[in-house]
Short mmCIF file of C-alpha atoms and ligand atoms in Angstrom, two decimals:
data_model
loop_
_atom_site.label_atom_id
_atom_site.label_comp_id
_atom_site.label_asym_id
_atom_site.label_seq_id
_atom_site.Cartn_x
_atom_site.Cartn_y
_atom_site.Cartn_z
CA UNK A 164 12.47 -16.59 25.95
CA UNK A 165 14.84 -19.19 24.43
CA UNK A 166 14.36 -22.73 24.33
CA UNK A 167 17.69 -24.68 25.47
CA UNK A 168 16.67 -28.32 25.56
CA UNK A 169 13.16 -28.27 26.17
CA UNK A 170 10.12 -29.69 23.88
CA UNK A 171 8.18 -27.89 21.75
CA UNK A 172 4.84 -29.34 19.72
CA UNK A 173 4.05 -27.55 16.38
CA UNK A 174 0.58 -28.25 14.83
CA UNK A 175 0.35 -27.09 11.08
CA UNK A 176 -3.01 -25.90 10.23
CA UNK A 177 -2.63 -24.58 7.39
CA UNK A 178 0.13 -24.95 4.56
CA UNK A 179 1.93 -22.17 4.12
CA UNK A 180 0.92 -21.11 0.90
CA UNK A 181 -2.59 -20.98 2.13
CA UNK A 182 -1.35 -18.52 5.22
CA UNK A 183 -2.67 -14.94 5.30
CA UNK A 184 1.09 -14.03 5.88
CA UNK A 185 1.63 -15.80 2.54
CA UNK A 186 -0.89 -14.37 0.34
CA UNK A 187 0.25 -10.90 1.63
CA UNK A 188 3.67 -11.68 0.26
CA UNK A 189 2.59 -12.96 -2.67
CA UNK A 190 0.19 -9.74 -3.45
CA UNK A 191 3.32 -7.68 -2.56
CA UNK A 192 5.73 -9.16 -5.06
CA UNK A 193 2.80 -9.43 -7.58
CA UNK A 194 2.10 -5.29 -7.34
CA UNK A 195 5.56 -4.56 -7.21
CA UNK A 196 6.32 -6.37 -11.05
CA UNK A 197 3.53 -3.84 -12.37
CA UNK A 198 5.42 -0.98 -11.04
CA UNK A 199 6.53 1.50 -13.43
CA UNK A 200 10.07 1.84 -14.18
CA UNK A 201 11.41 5.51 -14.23
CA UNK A 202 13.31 5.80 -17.40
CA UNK A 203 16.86 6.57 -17.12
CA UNK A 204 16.72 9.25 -19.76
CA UNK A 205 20.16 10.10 -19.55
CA UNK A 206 22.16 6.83 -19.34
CA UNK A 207 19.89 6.65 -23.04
CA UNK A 208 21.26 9.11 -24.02
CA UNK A 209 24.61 9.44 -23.74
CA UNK A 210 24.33 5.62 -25.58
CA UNK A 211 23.05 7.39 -28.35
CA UNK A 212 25.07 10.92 -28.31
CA UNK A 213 28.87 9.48 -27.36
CA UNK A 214 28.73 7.43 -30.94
CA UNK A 215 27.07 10.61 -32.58
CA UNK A 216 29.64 12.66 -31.76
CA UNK A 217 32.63 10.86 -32.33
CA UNK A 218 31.53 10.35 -35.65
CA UNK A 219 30.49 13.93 -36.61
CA UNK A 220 34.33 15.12 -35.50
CA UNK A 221 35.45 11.83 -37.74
CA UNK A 222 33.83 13.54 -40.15
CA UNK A 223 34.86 17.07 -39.48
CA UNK A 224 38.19 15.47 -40.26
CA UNK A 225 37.68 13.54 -43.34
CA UNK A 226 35.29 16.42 -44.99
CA UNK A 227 35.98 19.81 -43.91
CA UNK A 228 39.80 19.87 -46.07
CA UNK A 229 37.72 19.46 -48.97
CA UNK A 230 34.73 21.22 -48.62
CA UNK A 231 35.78 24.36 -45.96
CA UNK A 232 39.20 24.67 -47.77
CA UNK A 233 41.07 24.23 -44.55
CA UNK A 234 44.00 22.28 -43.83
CA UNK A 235 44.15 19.38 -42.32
CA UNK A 236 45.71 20.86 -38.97
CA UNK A 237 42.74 22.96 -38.62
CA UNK A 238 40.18 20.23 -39.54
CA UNK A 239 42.16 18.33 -36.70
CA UNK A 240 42.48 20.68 -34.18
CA UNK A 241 38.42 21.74 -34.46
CA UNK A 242 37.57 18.10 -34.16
CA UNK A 243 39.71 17.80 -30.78
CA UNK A 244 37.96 21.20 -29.68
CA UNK A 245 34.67 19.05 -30.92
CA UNK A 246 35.28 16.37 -28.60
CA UNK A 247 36.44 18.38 -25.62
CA UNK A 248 33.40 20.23 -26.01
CA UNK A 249 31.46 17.06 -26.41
CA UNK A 250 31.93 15.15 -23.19
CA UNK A 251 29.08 14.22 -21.62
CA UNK A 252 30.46 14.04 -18.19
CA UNK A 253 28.72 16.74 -16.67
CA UNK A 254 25.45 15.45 -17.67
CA UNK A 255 26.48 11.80 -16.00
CA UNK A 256 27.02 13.10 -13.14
CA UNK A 257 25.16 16.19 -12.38
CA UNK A 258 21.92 14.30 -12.85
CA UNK A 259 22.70 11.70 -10.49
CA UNK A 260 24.35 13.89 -8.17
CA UNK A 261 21.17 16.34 -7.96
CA UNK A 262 19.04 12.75 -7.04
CA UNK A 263 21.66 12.20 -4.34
CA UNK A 264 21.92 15.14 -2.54
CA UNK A 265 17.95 14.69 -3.23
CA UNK A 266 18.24 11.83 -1.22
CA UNK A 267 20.77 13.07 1.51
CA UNK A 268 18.72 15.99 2.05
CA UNK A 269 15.36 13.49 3.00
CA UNK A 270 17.90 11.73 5.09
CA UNK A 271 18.52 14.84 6.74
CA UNK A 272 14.82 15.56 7.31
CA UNK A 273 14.18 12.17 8.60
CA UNK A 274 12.63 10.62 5.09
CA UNK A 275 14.45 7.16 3.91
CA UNK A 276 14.03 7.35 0.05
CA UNK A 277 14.89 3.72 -1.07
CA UNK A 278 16.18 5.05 -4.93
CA UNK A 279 16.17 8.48 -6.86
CA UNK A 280 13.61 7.02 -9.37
CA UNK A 281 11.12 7.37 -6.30
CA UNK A 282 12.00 10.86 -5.56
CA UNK A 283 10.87 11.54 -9.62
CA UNK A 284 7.62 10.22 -8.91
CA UNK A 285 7.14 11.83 -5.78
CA UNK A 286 7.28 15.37 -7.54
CA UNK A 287 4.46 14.04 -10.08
CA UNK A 288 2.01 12.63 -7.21
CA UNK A 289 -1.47 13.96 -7.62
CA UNK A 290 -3.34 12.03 -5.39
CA UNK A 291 -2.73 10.67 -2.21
CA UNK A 292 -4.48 7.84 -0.26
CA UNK A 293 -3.92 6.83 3.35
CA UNK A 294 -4.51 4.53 5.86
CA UNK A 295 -6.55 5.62 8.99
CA UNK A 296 -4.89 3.58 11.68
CA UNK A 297 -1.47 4.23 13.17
CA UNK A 298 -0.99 6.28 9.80
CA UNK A 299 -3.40 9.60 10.38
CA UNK A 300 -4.27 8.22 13.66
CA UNK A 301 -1.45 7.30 16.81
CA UNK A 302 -2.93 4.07 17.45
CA UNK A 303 -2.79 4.30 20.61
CA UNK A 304 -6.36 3.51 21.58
CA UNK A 305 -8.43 4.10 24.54
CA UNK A 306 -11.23 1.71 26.16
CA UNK A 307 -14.46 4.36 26.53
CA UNK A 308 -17.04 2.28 26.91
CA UNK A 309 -17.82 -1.52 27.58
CA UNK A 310 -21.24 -2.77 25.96
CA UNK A 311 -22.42 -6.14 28.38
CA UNK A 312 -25.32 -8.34 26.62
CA UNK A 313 -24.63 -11.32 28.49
CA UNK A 314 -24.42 -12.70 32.17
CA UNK A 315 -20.94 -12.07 32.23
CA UNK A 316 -19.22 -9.53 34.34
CA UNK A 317 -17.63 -6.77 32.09
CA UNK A 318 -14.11 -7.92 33.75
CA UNK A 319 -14.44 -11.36 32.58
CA UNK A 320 -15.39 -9.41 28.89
CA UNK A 321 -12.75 -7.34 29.03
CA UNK A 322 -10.48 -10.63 29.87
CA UNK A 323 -11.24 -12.45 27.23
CA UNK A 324 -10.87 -10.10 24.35
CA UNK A 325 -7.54 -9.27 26.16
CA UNK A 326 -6.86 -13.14 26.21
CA UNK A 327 -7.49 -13.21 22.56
CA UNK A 328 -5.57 -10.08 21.54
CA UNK A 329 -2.34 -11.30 23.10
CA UNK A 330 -0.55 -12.78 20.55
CA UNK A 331 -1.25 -10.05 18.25
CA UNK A 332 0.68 -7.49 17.03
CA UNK A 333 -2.26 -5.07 15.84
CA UNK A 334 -2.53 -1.56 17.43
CA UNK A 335 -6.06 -2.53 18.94
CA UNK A 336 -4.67 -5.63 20.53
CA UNK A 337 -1.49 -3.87 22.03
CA UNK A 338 -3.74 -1.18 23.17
CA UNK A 339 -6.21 -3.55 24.92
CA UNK A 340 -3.60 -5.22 26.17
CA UNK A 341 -1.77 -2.39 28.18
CA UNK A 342 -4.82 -0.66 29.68
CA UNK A 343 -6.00 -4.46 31.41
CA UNK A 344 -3.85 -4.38 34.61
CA UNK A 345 -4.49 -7.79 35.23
CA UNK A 346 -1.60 -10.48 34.51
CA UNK A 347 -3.53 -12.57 32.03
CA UNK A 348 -2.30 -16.19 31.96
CA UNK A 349 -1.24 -17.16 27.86
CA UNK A 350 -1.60 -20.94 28.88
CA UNK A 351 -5.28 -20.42 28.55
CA UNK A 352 -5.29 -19.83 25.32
CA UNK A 353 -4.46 -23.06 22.93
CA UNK A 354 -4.98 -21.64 19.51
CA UNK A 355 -5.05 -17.91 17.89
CA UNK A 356 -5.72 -17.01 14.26
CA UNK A 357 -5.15 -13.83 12.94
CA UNK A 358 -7.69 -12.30 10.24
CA UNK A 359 -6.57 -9.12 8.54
CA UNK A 360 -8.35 -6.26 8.41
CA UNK A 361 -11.12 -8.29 10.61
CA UNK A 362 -9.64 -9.69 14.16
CA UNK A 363 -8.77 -12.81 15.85
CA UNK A 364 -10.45 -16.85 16.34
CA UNK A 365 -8.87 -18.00 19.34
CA UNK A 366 -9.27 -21.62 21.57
CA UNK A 367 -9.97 -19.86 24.79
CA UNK A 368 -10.66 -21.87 27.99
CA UNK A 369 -11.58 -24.81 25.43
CA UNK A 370 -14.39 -22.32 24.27
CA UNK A 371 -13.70 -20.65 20.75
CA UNK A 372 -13.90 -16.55 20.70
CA UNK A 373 -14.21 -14.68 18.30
CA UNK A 374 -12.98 -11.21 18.46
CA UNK A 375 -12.96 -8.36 16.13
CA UNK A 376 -15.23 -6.66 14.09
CA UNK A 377 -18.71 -6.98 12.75
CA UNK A 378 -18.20 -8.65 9.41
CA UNK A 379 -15.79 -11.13 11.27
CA UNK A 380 -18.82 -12.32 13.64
CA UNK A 381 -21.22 -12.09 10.73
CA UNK A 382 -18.78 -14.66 8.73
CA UNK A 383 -18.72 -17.09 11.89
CA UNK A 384 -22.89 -16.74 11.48
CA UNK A 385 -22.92 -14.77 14.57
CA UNK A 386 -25.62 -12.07 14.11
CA UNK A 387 -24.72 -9.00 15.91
CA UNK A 388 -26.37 -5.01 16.03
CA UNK A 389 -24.03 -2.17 14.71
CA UNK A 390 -22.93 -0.53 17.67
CA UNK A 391 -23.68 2.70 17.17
CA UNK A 392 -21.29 4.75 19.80
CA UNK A 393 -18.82 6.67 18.64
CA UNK A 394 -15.39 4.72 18.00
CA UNK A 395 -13.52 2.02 16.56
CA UNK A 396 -15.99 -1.35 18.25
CA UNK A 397 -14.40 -4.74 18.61
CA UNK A 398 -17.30 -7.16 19.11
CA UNK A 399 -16.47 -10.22 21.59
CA UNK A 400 -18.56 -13.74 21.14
CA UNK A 401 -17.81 -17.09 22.81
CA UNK A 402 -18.75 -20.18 21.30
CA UNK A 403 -21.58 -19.17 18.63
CA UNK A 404 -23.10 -16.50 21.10
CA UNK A 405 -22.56 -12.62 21.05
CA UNK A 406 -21.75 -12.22 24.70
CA UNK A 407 -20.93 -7.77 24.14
CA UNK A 408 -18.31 -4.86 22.50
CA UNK A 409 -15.77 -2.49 23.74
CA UNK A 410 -15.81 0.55 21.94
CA UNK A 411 -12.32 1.94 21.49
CA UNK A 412 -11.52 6.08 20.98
CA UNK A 413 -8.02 6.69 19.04
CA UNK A 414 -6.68 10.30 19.06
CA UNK A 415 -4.97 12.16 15.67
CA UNK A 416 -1.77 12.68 15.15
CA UNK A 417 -0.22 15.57 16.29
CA UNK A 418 -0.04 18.69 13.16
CA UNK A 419 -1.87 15.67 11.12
CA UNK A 420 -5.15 18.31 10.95
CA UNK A 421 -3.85 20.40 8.42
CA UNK A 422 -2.30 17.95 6.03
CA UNK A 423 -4.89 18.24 3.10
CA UNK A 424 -4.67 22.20 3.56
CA UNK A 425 -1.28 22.06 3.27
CA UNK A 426 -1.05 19.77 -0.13
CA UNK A 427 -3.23 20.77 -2.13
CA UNK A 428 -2.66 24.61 -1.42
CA UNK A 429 1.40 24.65 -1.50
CA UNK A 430 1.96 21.66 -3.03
CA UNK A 431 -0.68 20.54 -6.37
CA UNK A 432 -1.90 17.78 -4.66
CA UNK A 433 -5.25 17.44 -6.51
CA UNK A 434 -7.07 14.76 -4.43
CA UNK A 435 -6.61 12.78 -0.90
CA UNK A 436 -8.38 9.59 0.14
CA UNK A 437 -8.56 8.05 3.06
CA UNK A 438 -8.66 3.76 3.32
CA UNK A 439 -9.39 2.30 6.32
CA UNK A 440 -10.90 -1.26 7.63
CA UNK A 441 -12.52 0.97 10.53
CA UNK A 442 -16.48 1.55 10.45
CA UNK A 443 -17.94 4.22 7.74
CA UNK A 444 -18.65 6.50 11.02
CA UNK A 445 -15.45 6.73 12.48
CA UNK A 446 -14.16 7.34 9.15
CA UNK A 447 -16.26 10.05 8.64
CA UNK A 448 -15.23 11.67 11.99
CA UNK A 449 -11.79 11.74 10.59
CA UNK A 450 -12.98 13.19 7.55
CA UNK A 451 -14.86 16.24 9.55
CA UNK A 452 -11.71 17.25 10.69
CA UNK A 453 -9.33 16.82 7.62
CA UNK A 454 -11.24 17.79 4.75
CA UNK A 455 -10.21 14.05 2.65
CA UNK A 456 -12.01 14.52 -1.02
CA UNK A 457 -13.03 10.70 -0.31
CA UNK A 458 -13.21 8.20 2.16
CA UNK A 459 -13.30 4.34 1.95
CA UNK A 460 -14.16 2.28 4.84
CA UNK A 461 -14.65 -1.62 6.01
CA UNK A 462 -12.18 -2.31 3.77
CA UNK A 463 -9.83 -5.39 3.53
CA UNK A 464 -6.57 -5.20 2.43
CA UNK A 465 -7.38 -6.61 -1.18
CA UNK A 466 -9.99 -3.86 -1.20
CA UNK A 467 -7.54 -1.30 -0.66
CA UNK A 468 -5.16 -2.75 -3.70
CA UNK A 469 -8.62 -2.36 -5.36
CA UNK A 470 -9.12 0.95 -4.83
CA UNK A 471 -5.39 2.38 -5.31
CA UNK A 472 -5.84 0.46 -8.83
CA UNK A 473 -8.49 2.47 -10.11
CA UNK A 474 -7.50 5.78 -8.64
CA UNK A 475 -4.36 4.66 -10.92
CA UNK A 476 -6.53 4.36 -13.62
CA UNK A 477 -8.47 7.47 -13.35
CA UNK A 478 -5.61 10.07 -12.85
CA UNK A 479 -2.95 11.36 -15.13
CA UNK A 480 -0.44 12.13 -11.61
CA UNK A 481 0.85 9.55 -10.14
CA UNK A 482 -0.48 7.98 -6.58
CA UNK A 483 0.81 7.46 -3.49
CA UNK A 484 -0.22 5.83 -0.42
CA UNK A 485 0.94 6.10 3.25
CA UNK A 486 0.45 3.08 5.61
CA UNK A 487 1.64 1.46 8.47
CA UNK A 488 0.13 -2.13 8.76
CA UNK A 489 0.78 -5.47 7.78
CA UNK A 490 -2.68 -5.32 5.51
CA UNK A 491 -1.32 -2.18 4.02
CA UNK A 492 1.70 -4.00 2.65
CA UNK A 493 0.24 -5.26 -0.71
CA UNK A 494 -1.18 -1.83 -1.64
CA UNK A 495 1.79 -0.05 -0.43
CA UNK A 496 3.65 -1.99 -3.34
CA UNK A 497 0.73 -1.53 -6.03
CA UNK A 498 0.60 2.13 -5.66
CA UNK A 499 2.90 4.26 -7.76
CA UNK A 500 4.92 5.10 -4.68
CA UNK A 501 3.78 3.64 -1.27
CA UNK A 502 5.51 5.69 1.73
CA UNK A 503 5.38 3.97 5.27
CA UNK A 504 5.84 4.76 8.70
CA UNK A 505 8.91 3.96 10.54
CA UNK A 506 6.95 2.59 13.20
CA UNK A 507 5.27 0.62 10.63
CA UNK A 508 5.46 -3.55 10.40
CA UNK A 509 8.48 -5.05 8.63
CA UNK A 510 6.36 -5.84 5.95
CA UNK A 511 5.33 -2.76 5.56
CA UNK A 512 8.31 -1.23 5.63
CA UNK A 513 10.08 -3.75 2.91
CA UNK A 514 7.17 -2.84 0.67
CA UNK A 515 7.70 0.68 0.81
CA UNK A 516 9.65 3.11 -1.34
CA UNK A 517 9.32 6.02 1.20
CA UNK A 518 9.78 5.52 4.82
CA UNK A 519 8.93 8.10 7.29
CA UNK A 520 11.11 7.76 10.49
CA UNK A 521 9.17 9.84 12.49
CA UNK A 522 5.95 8.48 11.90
CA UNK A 523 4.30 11.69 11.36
CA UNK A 524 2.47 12.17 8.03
CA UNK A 525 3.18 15.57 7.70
CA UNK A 526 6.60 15.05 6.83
CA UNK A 527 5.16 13.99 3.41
CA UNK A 528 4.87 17.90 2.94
CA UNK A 529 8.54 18.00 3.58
CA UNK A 530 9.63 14.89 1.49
CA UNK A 531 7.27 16.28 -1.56
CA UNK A 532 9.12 20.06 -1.22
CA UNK A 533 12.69 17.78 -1.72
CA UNK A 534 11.61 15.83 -4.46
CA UNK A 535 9.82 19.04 -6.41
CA UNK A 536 13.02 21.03 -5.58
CA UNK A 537 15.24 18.27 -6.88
CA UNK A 538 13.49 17.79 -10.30
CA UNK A 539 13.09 21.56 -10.60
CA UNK A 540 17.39 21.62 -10.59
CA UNK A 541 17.42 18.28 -12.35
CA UNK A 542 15.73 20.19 -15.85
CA UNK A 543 17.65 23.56 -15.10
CA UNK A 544 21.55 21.39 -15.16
CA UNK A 545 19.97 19.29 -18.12
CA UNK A 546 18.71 22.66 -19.99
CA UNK A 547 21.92 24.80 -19.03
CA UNK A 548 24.69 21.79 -19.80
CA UNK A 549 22.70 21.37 -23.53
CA UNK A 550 22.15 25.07 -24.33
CA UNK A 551 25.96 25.39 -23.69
CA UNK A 552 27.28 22.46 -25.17
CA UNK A 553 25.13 23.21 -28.48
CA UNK A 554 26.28 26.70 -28.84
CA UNK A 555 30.16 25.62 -28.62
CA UNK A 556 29.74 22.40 -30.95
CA UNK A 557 28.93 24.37 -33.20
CA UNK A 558 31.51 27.27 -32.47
CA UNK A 559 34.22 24.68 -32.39
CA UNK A 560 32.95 22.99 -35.74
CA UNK A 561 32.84 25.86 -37.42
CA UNK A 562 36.33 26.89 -35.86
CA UNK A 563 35.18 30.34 -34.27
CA UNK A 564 35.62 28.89 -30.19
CA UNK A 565 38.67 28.70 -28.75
CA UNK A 566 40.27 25.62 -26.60
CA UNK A 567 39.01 27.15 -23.52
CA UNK A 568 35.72 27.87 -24.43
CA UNK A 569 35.78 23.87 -24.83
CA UNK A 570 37.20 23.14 -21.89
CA UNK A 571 34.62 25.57 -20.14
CA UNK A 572 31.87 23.44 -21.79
CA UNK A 573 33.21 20.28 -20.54
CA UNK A 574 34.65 20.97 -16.68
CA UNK A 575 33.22 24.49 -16.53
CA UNK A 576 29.63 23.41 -16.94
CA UNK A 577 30.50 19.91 -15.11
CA UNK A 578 31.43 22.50 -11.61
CA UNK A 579 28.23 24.72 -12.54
CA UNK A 580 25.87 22.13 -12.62
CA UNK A 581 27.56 20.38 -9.73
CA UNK A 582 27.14 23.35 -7.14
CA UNK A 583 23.65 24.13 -8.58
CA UNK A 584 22.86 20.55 -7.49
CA UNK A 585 24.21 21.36 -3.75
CA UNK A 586 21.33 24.60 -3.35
CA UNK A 587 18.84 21.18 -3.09
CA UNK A 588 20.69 20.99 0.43
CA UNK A 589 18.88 24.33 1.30
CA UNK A 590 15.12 23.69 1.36
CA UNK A 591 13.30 26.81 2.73
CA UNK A 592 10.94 26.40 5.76
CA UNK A 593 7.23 26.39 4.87
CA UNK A 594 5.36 27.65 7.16
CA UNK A 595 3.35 24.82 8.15
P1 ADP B 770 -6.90 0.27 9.22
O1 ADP B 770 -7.16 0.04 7.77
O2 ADP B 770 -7.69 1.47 9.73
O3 ADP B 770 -5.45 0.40 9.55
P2 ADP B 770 -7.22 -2.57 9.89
O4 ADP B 770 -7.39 -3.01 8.47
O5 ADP B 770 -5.98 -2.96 10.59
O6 ADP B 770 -7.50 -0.98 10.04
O7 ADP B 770 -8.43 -3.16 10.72
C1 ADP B 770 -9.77 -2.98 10.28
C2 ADP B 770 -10.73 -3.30 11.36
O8 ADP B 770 -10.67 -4.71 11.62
C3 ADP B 770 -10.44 -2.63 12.67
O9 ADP B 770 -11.03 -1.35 12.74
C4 ADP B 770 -11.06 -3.60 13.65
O10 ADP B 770 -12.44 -3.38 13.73
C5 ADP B 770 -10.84 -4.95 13.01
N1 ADP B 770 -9.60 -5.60 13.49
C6 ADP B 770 -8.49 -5.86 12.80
N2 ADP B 770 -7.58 -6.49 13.56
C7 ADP B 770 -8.13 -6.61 14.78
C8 ADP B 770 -7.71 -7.15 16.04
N3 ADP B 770 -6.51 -7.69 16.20
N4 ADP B 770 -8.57 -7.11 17.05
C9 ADP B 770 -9.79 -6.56 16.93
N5 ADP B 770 -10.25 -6.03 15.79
C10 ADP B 770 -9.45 -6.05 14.74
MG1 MG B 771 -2.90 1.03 9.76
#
């Protein structure tokens, strides 16, 4: 809707700095200074070898008259085979042009790779966390069962959570929201906050409701029973009273069951986590069926930074995560190399290094084959350009290589190493 010329009131409640949205932010930019910075070994390099070089076929001139007995023609014309020999070119650009075809070849697959640095890292993960909801899990949920402790009818339950979850962009609110058939009326409700990783205050009817999970009516001083059905339980009170639950079911994503199989067997992944805000026993039921090393529940999103932290500090690999929320955000920017959904929040997907477009997990398989590919033709163009270039240095210094066998080490090598880049482009099915 767009408002042409009529009134709107704004209440601040909070200064921004103080906002959850805020604090997200600032946890995001904070985790993303301590990321590492891939060294760029061979822009180094060629700072160091270009003067090196240049001088030694300086010196091939000034010294080799007097010490080799040559003349000075043949001093001159080995320090120009030197030099031809010498340039660095194909290492410039074979290097970056492996990481780009790298790249081009995620694109291809569906994987947004937001620099080649992250496509280095990706080859050396070792452990991966993720997030249960809308990352292992479609989000979608269903309503299975409706716990009443009040005088209420379950309708008027069910209309006030949904009242509550409107504004929200969480995939338990738009869930709740599409199975009530009902048109609920937004004038009803006067004020919503938004806690993440816990649920929603909202000014409903002039009554304040709380909806969300159990440590979010525990907080308010609302004492309330674990539920103990099976699913994700959002927990409903008006005023200070517990009035009942809804307990939600959420399905996997498709091919998502065989993810941890597939990773560590094919692929070195040594350990997988999963992180979720969800109750310990519906994150168990998702470990039952995919075999994580470790799971993490009622977590908040600073919890979750937490945890990536230390699983940084206890492993030599590198870590990733893969999220899709707004509360993911901040550790999708601490870890090593966060990878989010396409589906995921903006957010999310600003803080990310790796996006997945088709929101299925199990394209990390694919995007982790790439980047292990890449760096495998990365150190063969590296290794083959040096072993060549030494052996005809030192041919040309010592005048036993002809001009062509220079010009083979310079644009020779340079086409070599370029078409050994393009075989990235052909990434072999797995059988997944
Ligand atoms: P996850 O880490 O699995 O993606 P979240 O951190 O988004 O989950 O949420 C953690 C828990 O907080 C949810 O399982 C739910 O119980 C509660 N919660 C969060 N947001 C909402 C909401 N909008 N409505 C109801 N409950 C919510
Ligand atoms: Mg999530």
């Amino acid at each position: 809707m767009i408002n042409f010329g009529g009134k709107i009131e704004v209440k601040v409640s909070k200064k921004y700095k103080d906002s959850t949205a805020s604090e997200i932010l600032k946890l995001t930019t904070m985790a993303r200074d301590k990321k590492s910075k891939t060294e760029n070994f061979i822009t180094r390099f060629s700072k160091v070898y270009t003067p090196i070089v240049i001088i030694v076929a300086v010196l091939i001139i000034a010294t080799f008259p007097f010490i080799l007995r040559i003349s000075l023609r043949e001093a001159l014309s080995r320090a120009f085979m030197f030099l031809v020999a010498s340039c660095p070119c194909s290492l410039v650009i074979s290097v970056p042009l492996s990481f780009f075809v790298g790249i081009g070849t995620c694109s291809k697959n569906g994987i947004v790779v937001k620099g080649s640095n992250f496509l280095d890292l990706l080859s050396n993960v070792e452990t991966i966390a993720f997030d249960k909801t809308g990352t292992i899990t479609d989000g979608v949920f269903k309503i299975i069962k409706i716990n009443n402790v009040s005088n209420l009818k379950d309708e008027d339950i069910l209309e006030y959570i949904g009242l509550a979850e409107l504004m929200s962009n969480h995939h338990i609110a738009k869930s709740i929201n599409n199975s009530i058939s009902k048109h609920l009326d937004k004038k009803r409700v006067k004020r919503h906050v938004e806690i993440a990783g816990k649920g929603i205050v909202a000014l409903i009817d002039e009554k304040e409701v709380t909806v969300g999970n159990k440590a979010l009516l525990n907080e308010k001083g609302i004492n309330v029973e674990e539920n103990e059905d099976e699913g994700t339980t959002v927990y409903l009170a008006i005023g200070n009273k517990y009035v009942g639950n809804i307990v939600l079911s959420d399905v996997l994503k498709r091919d998502v069951e065989k993810i941890n199989y597939h990773l560590k067997k094919k692929f070195g992944i040594k350990r997988s986590v999963l992180l979720t805000g969800d109750k310990e026993d519906v994150a168990k039921q998702v470990q039952n069926r995919l075999q994580f090393d470790e799971i993490y529940a009622d977590l908040l999103p600073k919890d979750k930074v937490e945890i990536v932290n230390k699983l940084k500090e206890n492993s030599k690999g590198k870590i990733a995560f893969v999220g899709d929320g707004i509360n993911d955000s901040p550790v999708l920017a601490s870890a090593d190399i966060g990878i989010s959904m396409g589906s995921g929040s903006d957010i999310a997907i600003n803080a990310a290094d790796l996006i997945l477009l088709s929101n299925q997990p199990i394209k990390l398989i694919k995007a982790i084959q790439i980047s292990k590919k890449t760096k495998r033709i990365v150190t063969e163009n590296i290794t083959f350009v040096l072993c060549v270039k030494i052996v005809v240095l030192l041919l040309s210094a010592l005048g036993i290589s002809k001009m062509w066998e220079a010009i083979f080490a310079d644009v020779g090598v340079s086409l070599i190493a370029i078409l050994n880049a393009f075989r990235i482009f052909k990434i072999k099915e797995k059988n997944i």
